[in-house]
Amino acid sequence: LGYGKKLRGVTFENITYNGNNASPSRILGISKDETVENVIIKNYRINGVKVKDAVSGNIKVNKFTKDIKFSDK
């Protein structure tokens, strides 16, 4: 994937992090023409707690992302 492309339809599953002081993860688009869209994050847990959204998952997103969804199924 290079510049000028969109990233769409990605699924991450069964992610577990146990620890403290983690650096934030990032899901970032580059511009209005180079976006990240339709990302599904399934069954993501931090120290055993289900992540429900980007904030609780310590994930930074920007205005060039769209439809980042969290699911426990």
mmCIF file of C-alpha atoms in Angstrom:
data_model
loop_
_atom_site.group_PDB
_atom_site.id
_atom_site.type_symbol
_atom_site.label_atom_id
_atom_site.label_comp_id
_atom_site.label_asym_id
_atom_site.label_seq_id
_atom_site.Cartn_x
_atom_site.Cartn_y
_atom_site.Cartn_z
ATOM 1 C CA LEU A 1 0.000 0.000 0.000
ATOM 2 C CA GLY A 2 1.475 3.343 -0.959
ATOM 3 C CA TYR A 3 0.604 6.983 -1.031
ATOM 4 C CA GLY A 4 -2.520 7.874 -2.963
ATOM 5 C CA LYS A 5 -4.311 4.735 -1.814
ATOM 6 C CA LYS A 6 -7.166 4.140 0.582
ATOM 7 C CA LEU A 7 -7.150 1.448 3.207
ATOM 8 C CA ARG A 8 -10.574 -0.208 3.602
ATOM 9 C CA GLY A 9 -12.165 -3.301 5.032
ATOM 10 C CA VAL A 10 -9.542 -4.443 7.537
ATOM 11 C CA THR A 11 -10.358 -6.677 10.512
ATOM 12 C CA PHE A 12 -8.174 -7.220 13.585
ATOM 13 C CA GLU A 13 -9.204 -10.089 15.872
ATOM 14 C CA ASN A 14 -8.347 -11.510 19.287
ATOM 15 C CA ILE A 15 -5.925 -8.850 20.501
ATOM 16 C CA THR A 16 -4.782 -8.932 24.122
ATOM 17 C CA TYR A 17 -2.465 -6.520 25.912
ATOM 18 C CA ASN A 18 -1.385 -7.004 29.509
ATOM 19 C CA GLY A 19 0.811 -4.357 31.054
ATOM 20 C CA ASN A 20 1.145 -0.701 31.989
ATOM 21 C CA ASN A 21 2.126 2.573 30.339
ATOM 22 C CA ALA A 22 1.505 1.448 26.773
ATOM 23 C CA SER A 23 2.176 3.899 23.980
ATOM 24 C CA PRO A 24 -0.978 4.701 22.019
ATOM 25 C CA SER A 25 -1.755 2.774 18.884
ATOM 26 C CA ARG A 26 -2.613 4.818 15.803
ATOM 27 C CA ILE A 27 -5.114 4.432 13.001
ATOM 28 C CA LEU A 28 -4.470 7.455 10.813
ATOM 29 C CA GLY A 29 -5.443 8.480 7.337
ATOM 30 C CA ILE A 30 -3.178 10.875 5.464
ATOM 31 C CA SER A 31 -5.649 13.176 3.689
ATOM 32 C CA LYS A 32 -9.236 13.343 2.433
ATOM 33 C CA ASP A 33 -8.093 11.284 -0.566
ATOM 34 C CA GLU A 34 -5.955 8.855 1.455
ATOM 35 C CA THR A 35 -8.289 7.621 4.163
ATOM 36 C CA VAL A 36 -8.634 4.607 6.423
ATOM 37 C CA GLU A 37 -12.203 3.267 6.413
ATOM 38 C CA ASN A 38 -14.288 0.336 7.612
ATOM 39 C CA VAL A 39 -11.920 -1.115 10.194
ATOM 40 C CA ILE A 40 -13.309 -3.713 12.593
ATOM 41 C CA ILE A 41 -11.510 -4.573 15.815
ATOM 42 C CA LYS A 42 -12.936 -7.754 17.349
ATOM 43 C CA ASN A 43 -12.285 -9.089 20.823
ATOM 44 C CA TYR A 44 -9.652 -6.551 21.918
ATOM 45 C CA ARG A 45 -8.828 -6.574 25.633
ATOM 46 C CA ILE A 46 -6.457 -4.566 27.771
ATOM 47 C CA ASN A 47 -5.596 -6.175 31.109
ATOM 48 C CA GLY A 48 -8.681 -8.360 30.739
ATOM 49 C CA VAL A 49 -11.070 -5.446 30.105
ATOM 50 C CA LYS A 50 -12.999 -5.366 26.828
ATOM 51 C CA VAL A 51 -12.178 -2.352 24.646
ATOM 52 C CA LYS A 52 -15.358 -0.643 23.457
ATOM 53 C CA ASP A 53 -13.967 2.318 21.515
ATOM 54 C CA ALA A 54 -10.778 4.094 20.452
ATOM 55 C CA VAL A 55 -10.507 6.024 23.720
ATOM 56 C CA SER A 56 -10.744 2.961 25.972
ATOM 57 C CA GLY A 57 -8.319 1.154 23.654
ATOM 58 C CA ASN A 58 -5.728 3.951 23.766
ATOM 59 C CA ILE A 59 -5.980 4.283 19.975
ATOM 60 C CA LYS A 60 -5.475 7.621 18.268
ATOM 61 C CA VAL A 61 -7.556 8.271 15.160
ATOM 62 C CA ASN A 62 -7.761 11.403 13.045
ATOM 63 C CA LYS A 63 -10.240 13.167 10.788
ATOM 64 C CA PHE A 64 -9.164 11.025 7.844
ATOM 65 C CA THR A 65 -10.557 7.824 9.393
ATOM 66 C CA LYS A 66 -14.136 6.619 9.105
ATOM 67 C CA ASP A 67 -16.154 3.712 10.510
ATOM 68 C CA ILE A 68 -13.704 2.302 13.046
ATOM 69 C CA LYS A 69 -15.847 -0.275 14.875
ATOM 70 C CA PHE A 70 -15.275 -2.405 17.954
ATOM 71 C CA SER A 71 -16.958 -5.737 18.593
ATOM 72 C CA ASP A 72 -16.611 -8.551 21.108
ATOM 73 C CA LYS A 73 -17.901 -11.145 18.634
#
